[in-house]
Short mmCIF file of C-alpha atoms in Angstrom, two decimals:
data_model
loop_
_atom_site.label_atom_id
_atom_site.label_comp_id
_atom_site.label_asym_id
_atom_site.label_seq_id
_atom_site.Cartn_x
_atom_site.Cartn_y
_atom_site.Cartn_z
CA UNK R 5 -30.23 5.66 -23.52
CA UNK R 6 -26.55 7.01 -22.50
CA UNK R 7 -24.49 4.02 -21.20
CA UNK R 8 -21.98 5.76 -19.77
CA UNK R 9 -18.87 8.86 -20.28
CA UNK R 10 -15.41 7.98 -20.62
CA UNK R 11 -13.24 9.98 -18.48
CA UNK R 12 -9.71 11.06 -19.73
CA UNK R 13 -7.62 10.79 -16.51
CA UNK R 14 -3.92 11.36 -16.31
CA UNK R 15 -1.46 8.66 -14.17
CA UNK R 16 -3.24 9.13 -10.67
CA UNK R 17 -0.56 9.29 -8.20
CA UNK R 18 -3.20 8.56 -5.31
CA UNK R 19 -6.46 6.99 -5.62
CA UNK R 20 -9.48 6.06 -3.88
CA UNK R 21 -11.66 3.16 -4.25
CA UNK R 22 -15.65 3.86 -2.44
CA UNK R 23 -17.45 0.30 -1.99
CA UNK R 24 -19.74 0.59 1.33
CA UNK R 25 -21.81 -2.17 0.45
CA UNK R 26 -21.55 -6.00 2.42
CA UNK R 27 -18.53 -7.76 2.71
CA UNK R 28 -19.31 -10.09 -0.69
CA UNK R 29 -19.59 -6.97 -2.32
CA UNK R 30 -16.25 -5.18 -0.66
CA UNK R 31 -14.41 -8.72 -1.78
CA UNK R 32 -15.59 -8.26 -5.67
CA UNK R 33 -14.71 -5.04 -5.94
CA UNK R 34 -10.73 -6.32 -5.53
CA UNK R 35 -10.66 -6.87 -8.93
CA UNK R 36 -11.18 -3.63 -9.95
CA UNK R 37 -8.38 -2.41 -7.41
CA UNK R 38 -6.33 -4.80 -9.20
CA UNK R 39 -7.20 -3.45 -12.51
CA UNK R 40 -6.43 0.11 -11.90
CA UNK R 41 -3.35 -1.15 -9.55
CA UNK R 42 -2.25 -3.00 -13.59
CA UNK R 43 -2.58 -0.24 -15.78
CA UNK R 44 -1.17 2.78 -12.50
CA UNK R 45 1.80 0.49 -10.98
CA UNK R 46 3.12 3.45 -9.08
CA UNK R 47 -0.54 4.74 -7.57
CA UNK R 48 -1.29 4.40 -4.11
CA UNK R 49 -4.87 2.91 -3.63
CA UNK R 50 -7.03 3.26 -0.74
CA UNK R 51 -10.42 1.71 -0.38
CA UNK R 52 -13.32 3.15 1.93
CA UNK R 53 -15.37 0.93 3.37
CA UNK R 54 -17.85 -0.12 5.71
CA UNK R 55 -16.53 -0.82 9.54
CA UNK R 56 -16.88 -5.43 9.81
CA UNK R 57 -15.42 -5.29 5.88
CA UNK R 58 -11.67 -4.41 6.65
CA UNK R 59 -10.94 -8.17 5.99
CA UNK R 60 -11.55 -8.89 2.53
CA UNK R 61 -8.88 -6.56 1.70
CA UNK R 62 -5.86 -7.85 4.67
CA UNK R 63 -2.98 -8.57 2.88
CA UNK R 64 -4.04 -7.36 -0.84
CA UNK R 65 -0.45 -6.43 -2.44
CA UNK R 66 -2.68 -3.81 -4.61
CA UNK R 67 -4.05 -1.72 -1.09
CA UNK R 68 -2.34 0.70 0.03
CA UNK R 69 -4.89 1.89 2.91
CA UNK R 70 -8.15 0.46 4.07
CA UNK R 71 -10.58 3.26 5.55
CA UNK R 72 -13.43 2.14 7.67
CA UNK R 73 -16.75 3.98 8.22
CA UNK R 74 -19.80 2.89 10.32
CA UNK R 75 -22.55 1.60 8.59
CA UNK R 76 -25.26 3.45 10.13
CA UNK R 77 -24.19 6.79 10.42
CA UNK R 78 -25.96 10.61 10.97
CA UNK R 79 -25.89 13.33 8.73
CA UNK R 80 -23.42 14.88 10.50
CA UNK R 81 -20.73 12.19 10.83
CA UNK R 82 -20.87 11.80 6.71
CA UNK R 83 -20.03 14.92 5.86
CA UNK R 84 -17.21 15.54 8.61
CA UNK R 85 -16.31 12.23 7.44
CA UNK R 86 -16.35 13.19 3.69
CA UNK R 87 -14.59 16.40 4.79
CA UNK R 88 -11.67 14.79 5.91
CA UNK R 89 -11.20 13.51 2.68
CA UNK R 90 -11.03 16.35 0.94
CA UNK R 91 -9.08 16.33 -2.49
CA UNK R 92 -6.57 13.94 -0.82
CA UNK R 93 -6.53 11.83 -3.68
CA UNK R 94 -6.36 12.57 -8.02
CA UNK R 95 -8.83 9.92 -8.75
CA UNK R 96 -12.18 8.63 -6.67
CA UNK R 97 -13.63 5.48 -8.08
CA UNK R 98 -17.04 4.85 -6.40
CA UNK R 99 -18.20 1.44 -7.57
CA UNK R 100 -21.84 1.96 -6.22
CA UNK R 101 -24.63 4.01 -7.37
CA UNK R 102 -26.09 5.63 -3.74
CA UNK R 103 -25.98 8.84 -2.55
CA UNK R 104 -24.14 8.62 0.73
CA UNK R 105 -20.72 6.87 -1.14
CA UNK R 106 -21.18 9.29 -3.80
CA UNK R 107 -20.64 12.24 -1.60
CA UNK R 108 -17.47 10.63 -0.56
CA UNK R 109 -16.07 10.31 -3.95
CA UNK R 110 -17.07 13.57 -4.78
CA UNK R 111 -15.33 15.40 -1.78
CA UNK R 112 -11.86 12.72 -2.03
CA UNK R 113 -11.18 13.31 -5.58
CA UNK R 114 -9.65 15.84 -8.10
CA UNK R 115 -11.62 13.66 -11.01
CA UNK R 116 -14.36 11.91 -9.97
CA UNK R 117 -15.87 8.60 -11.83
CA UNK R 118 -19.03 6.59 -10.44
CA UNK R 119 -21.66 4.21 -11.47
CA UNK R 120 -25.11 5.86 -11.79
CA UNK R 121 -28.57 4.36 -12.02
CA UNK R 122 -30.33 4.09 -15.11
CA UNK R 123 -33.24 6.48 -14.35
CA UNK R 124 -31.74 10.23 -15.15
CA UNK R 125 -34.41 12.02 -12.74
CA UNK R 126 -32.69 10.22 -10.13
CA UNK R 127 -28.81 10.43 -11.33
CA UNK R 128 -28.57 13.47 -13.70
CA UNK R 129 -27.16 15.62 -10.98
CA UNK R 130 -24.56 13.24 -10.39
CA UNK R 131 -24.00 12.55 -14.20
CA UNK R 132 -23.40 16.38 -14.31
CA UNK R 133 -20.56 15.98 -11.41
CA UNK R 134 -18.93 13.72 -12.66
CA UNK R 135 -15.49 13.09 -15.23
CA UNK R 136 -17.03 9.86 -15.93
CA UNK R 137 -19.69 7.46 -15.60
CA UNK R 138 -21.29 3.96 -16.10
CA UNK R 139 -24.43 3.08 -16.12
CA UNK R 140 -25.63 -0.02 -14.24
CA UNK R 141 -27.10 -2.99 -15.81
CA UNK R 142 -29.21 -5.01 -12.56
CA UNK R 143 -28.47 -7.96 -14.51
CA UNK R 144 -25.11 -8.33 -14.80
CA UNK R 145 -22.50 -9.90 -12.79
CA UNK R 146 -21.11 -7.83 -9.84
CA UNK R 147 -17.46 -8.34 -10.95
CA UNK R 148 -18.33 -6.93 -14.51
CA UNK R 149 -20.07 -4.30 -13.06
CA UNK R 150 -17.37 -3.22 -11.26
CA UNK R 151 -15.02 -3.55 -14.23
CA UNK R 152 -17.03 -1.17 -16.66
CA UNK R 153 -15.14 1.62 -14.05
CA UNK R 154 -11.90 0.47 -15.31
CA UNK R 155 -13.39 0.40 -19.21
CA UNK R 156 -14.36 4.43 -19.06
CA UNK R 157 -10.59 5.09 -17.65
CA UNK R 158 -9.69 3.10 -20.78
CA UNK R 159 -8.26 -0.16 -18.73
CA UNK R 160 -8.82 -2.96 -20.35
CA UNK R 161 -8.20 -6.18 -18.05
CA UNK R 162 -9.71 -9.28 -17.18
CA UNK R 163 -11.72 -9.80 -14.30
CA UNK R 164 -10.65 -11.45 -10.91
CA UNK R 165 -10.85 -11.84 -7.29
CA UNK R 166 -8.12 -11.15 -5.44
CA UNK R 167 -8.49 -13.04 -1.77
CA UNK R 168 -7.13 -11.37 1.12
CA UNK R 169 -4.65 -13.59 3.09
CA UNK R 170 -3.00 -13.40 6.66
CA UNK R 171 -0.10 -14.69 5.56
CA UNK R 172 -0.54 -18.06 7.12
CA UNK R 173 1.65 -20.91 5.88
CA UNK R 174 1.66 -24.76 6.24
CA UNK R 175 2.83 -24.48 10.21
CA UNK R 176 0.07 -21.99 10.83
CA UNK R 177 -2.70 -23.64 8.94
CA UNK R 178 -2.18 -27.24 10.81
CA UNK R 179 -1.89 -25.05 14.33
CA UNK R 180 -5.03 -23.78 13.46
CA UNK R 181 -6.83 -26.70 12.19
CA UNK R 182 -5.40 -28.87 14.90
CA UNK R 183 -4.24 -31.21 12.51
CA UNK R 184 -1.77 -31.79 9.09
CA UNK R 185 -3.69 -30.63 5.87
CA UNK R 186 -1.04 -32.55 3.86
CA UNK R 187 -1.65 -36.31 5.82
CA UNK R 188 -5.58 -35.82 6.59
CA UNK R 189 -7.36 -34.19 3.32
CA UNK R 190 -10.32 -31.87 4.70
CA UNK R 191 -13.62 -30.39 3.32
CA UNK R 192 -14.78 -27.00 4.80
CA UNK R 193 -18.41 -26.49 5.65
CA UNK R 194 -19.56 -23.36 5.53
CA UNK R 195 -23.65 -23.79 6.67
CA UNK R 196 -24.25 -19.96 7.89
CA UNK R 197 -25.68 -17.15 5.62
CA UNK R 198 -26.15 -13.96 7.09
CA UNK R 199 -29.78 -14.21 6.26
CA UNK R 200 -32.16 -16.96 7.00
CA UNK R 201 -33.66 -17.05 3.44
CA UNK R 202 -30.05 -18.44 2.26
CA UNK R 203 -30.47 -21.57 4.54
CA UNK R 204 -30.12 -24.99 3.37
CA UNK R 205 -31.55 -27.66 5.54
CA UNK R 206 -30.57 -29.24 8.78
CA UNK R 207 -30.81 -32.72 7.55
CA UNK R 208 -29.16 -31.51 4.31
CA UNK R 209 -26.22 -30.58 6.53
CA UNK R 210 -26.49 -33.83 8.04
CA UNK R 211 -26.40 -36.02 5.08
CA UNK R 212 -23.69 -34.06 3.63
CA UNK R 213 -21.37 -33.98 6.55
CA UNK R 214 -21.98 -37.70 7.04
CA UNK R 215 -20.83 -38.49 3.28
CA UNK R 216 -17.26 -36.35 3.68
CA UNK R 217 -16.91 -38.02 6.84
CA UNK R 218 -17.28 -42.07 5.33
CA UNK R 219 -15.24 -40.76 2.54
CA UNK R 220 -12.22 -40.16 4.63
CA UNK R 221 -11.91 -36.36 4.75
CA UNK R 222 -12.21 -34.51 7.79
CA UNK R 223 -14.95 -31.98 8.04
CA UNK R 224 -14.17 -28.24 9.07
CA UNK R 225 -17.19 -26.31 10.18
CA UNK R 226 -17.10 -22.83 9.63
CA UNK R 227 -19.07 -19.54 10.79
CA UNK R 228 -18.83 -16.25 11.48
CA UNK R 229 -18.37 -14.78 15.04
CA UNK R 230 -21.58 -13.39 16.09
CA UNK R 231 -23.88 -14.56 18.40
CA UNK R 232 -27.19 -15.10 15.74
CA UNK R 233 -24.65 -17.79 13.75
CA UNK R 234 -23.10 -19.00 16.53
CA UNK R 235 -26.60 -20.04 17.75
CA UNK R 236 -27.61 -20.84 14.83
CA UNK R 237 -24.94 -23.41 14.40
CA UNK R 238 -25.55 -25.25 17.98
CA UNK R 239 -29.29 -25.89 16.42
CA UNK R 240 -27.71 -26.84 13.02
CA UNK R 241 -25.05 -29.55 14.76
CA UNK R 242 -27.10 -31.15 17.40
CA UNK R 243 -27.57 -34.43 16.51
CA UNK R 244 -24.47 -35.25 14.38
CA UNK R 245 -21.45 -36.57 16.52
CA UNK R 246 -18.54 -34.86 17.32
CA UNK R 247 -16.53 -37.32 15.83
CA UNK R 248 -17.57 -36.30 12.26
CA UNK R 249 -16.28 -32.56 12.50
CA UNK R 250 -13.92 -30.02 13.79
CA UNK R 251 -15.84 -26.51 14.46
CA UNK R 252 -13.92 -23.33 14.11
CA UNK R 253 -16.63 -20.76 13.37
CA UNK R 254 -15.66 -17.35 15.19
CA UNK R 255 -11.83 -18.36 15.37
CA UNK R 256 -9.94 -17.00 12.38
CA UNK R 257 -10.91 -13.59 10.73
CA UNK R 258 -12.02 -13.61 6.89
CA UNK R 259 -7.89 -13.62 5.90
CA UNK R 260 -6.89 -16.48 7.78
CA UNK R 261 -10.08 -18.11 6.69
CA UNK R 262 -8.73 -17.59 3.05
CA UNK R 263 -5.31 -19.37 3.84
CA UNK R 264 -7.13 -22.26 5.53
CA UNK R 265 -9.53 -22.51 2.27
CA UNK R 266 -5.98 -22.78 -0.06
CA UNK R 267 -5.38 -26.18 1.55
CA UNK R 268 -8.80 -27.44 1.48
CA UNK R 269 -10.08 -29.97 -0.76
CA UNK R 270 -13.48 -28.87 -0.83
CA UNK R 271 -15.56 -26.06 0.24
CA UNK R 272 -19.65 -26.02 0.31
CA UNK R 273 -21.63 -23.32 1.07
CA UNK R 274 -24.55 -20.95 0.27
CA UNK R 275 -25.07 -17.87 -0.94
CA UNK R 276 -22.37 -15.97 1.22
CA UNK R 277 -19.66 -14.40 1.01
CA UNK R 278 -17.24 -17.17 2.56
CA UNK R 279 -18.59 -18.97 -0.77
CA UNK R 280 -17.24 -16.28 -3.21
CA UNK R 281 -13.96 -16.52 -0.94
CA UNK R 282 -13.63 -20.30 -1.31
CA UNK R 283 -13.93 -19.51 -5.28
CA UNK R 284 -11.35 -17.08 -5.53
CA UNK R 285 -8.76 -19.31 -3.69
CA UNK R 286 -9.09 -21.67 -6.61
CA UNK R 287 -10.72 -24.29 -3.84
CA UNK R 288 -13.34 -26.49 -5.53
CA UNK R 289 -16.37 -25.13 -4.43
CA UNK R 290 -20.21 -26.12 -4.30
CA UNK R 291 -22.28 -22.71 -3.87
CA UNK R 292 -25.88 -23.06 -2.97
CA UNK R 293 -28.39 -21.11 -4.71
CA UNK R 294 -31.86 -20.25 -3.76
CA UNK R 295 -33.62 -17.05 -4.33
CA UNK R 296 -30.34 -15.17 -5.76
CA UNK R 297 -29.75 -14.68 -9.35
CA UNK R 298 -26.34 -16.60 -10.24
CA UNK R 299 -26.22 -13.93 -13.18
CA UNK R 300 -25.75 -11.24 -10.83
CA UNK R 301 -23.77 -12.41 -7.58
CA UNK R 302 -22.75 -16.06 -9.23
CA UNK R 303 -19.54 -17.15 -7.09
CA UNK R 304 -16.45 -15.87 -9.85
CA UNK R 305 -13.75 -18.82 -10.46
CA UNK R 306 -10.21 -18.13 -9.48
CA UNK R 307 -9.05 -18.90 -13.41
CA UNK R 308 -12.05 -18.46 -15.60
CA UNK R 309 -14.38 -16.01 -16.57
CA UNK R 310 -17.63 -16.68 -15.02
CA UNK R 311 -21.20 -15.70 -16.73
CA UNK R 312 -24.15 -18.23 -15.74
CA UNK R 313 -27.48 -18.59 -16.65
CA UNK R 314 -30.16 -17.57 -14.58
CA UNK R 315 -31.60 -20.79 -13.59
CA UNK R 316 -29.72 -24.57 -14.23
CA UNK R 317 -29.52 -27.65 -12.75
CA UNK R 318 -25.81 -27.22 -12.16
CA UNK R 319 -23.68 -25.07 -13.51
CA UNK R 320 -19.63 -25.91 -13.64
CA UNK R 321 -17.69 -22.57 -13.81
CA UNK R 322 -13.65 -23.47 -13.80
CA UNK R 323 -13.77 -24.78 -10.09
CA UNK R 324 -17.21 -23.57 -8.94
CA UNK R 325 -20.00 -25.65 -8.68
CA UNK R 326 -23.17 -23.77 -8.64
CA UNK R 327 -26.59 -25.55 -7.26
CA UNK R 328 -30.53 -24.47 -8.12
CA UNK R 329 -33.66 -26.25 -7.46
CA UNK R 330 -35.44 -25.53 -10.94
CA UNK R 331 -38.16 -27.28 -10.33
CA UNK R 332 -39.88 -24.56 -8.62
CA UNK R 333 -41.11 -22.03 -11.37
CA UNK R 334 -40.14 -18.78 -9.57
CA UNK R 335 -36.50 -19.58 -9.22
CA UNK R 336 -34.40 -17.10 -9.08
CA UNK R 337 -37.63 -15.11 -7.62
CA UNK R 338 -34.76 -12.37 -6.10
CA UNK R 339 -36.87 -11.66 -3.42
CA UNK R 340 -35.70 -11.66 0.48
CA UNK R 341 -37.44 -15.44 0.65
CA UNK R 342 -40.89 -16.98 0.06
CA UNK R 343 -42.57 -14.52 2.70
CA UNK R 344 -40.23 -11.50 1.30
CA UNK R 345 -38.23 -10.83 4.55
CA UNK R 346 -34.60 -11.90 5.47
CA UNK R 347 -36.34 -13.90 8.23
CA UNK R 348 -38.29 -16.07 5.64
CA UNK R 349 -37.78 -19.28 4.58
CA UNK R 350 -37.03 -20.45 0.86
CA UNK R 351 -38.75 -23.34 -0.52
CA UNK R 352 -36.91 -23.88 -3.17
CA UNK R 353 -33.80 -24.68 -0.74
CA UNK R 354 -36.02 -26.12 1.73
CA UNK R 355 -37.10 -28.47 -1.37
CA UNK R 356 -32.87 -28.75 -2.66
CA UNK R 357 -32.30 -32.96 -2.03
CA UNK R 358 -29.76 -33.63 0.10
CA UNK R 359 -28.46 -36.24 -2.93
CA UNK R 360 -27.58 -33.21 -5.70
CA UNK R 361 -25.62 -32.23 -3.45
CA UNK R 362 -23.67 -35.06 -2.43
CA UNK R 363 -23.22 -35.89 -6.06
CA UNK R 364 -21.92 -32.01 -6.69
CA UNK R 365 -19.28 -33.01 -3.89
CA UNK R 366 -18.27 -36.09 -5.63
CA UNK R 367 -17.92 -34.37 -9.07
CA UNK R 368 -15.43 -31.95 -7.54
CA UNK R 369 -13.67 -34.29 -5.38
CA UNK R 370 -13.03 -36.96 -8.03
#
C-alpha cells in the first residue's frame, strides 16, 4: 500500500495551516506550524480553524493569522468561505483527512499537501489533487501524525507543543490567582472533560484535593466556561470545604490558563485538552486515562519525545504522568464509554482508586 507522495515545494512565502478538529487537536497541530515556521523563517503562516479554538494558538511567535470558521456550517457558507480563500497562499497544509477541510486547502493553495485515509475508494480523488500526501496510521500519536506533513515537504524536525500564552507575568499570575505563586506553592485541578465518559469520580476528586490540601499546596480548580461544566463542577465540589480550594473555572481563556499552569507545581487532569496544555508548559502533570488510547492522543512532554504503550499501570513520559486502570480487560476499548455514547459512564475510571492517584501526585511532587 502507498504511504504517502513527497511534494517538491519551493520557499512558500505565505502558508496556510487547515486543522478544524477540537481544541486538543488545534493545540497539537502547533508543532507542525513550528516545523514549517523552522525550515521557512520568512513565511507567513495562518491557521484555519474552528470558531471556540482561536486560543490554543494566542500568542504563538510562529502564527501569523488565526482564521475562525463555525463548526456547523451549510453548504453554502463552505464554499463562499473556501472562496474567499482563493490562491491567497503558495502552500495549504491540511493536517486532517475530511472532506469539508480538504476543500479549503484545495481552494487556499497554489500546492496543496493533505493527509488522506487509507482506503483509496474513499481518498483517490483527493490523492489525484494533490502535490503531496500522507497516509494516516489510526494508531499513531497525533503529534507524529501531524509531523509526517512536514516529512513529505522534506522537514525534518522534532516534535513539540508549542503553548499559547497571554503574556501574563509574575504580577498578573498572583492578580489572578489571588495570591503569590512564589510564597504559597499550588496544584491545579482540572476535573472537567468535555465528555462525561472522561470523568473520574467525585470522591476521587475528593480524596485527591484533600491530600494537596494537608500537604501544604493550595488547590486551583479549573473549568471551562460553559454552563454543562460549570454545573457540573457545583455537583463535583459540594461537600469539600471552601477552605481547601480556590475555583477559577470560566475566568481566564485557554492562554492565560497556560501562563497560570508555568507557575504551578502540579497539574491533574483527564483526558482533555487542558491536560495536553499542562504537558506542554513543562508542568508536572498526572493525565487520566480511561477509554482513550495513550498511543494515539497520549499527553506529549514539553522536552521529550513521547510514544506510550497502549495499556500500563503508569507510564512516566519526561514530566507526564499517565494513569490506566488495566485491570479491566477492554482497556483502551476507544469507544465513547461503557454504553458507547459521550453521555456514558466508564468503568474502568469509575473503578481508577483514588490511592494511584495520590501516589502519581507524590511521585511528581517529590
Amino acid at each position: 500500500m502507498t504511504t504517502g507522495r513527497t511534494a517538491a515545494i519551493r520557499a512558500p512565502r505565505r502558508a496556510l495551516l487547515v486543522t478544524l478538529r477540537f481544541l486538543g487537536d488545534a493545540l497539537l497541530s502547533t508543532g507542525l506550524i513550528h516545523a514549517l515556521k523552522q525550515r521557512w523563517p520568512d513565511c507567513s503562516i495562518d491557521v484555519l480553524t474552528f470558531a471556540g479554538t482561536e486560543g490554543a494558538f494566542e500568542g504563538n511567535p510562529d502564527v501569523a493569522r488565526v482564521i475562525a470558521v463555525p463548526e456547523h456550517a451549510s453548504t453554502v457558507q463552505t464554499l463562499r468561505q473556501a472562496a474567499s480563500l482563493a490562491r491567497r497562499y503558495d502552500l495549504a497544509a491540511v493536517a486532517q483527512t475530511g472532506t469539508r477541510p480538504f476543500l479549503f486547502g484545495l481552494a487556499a493553495g497554489r500546492r496543496r499537501v493533505a493527509l488522506v485515509t487509507p482506503q483509496l475508494g474513499k481518498s483517490w480523488w483527493k490523492r489525484l489533487l494533490l502535490d503531496g500526501y500522507a497516509v494516516v496510521d489510526d494508531r499513531g500519536a497525533r503529534v507524529l501524525e501531524n509531523q509526517r506533513i512536514a516529512t513529505l515537504l522534506g522537514i525534518e524536525a522534532a516534535p513539540v507543543v508549542v503553548p499559547p500564552s497571554a503574556g501574563w507575568g509574575v504580577r498578573q499570575v498572583t492578580a489572578a490567582l489571588g495570591f503569590d505563586p512564589a510564597a504559597a506553592p499550588f496544584a491545579i485541578v482540572h476535573p472537567s472533560p468535555r465528555w462525561r465518559y472522561k470523568q473520574w469520580t467525585r470522591d476521587g476528586w475528593h480524596a485527591l484535593v484533600r491530600h494537596l490540601a494537608a500537604r501544604g499546596l493550595r488547590v486551583v480548580v479549573t473549568g471551562g466556561p460553559g454552563d454543562a461544566e460549570r454545573t457540573y463542577l457545583d455537583g463535583l465540589l459540594a461537600g469539600l470545604p471552601d477552605a481547601l480550594y480556590v475555583r477559577v473555572d470560566g475566568r481566564w481563556s485557554l492562554a492565560q490558563t497556560a501562563d497560570v499552569l508555568r507557575h504551578a507545581r502540579l497539574f491533574v487532569g483527564p483526558d482533555t485538552a487542558t491536560t495536553h496544555l499542562a504537558a506542554a508548559c513543562a508542568t508536572p502533570t498526572v493525565a487520566l486515562f480511561g477509554p482513550t488510547d495513550p498511543r494515539i492522543w497520549g499527553p506529549w512532554p514539553a522536552r521529550e519525545a513521547a510514544g506510550y504503550a497502549r495499556v500500563a499501570l503508569h507510564q512516566r513520559r519526561g514530566n507526564v504522568l499517565l494513569l490506566q486502570n488495566p485491570e479491566l480487560d477492554c482497556v483502551p476499548c476507544q469507544l465513547e464509554g461503557c454504553d458507547r455514547h459521550r453521555g456514558s459512564h466508564s468503568e474502568c475510571l469509575d473503578r481508577l482508586p483514588a490511592a494511584r492517584v495520590i501516589e502519581a501526585a507524590g511521585t511528581l511532587l517529590g
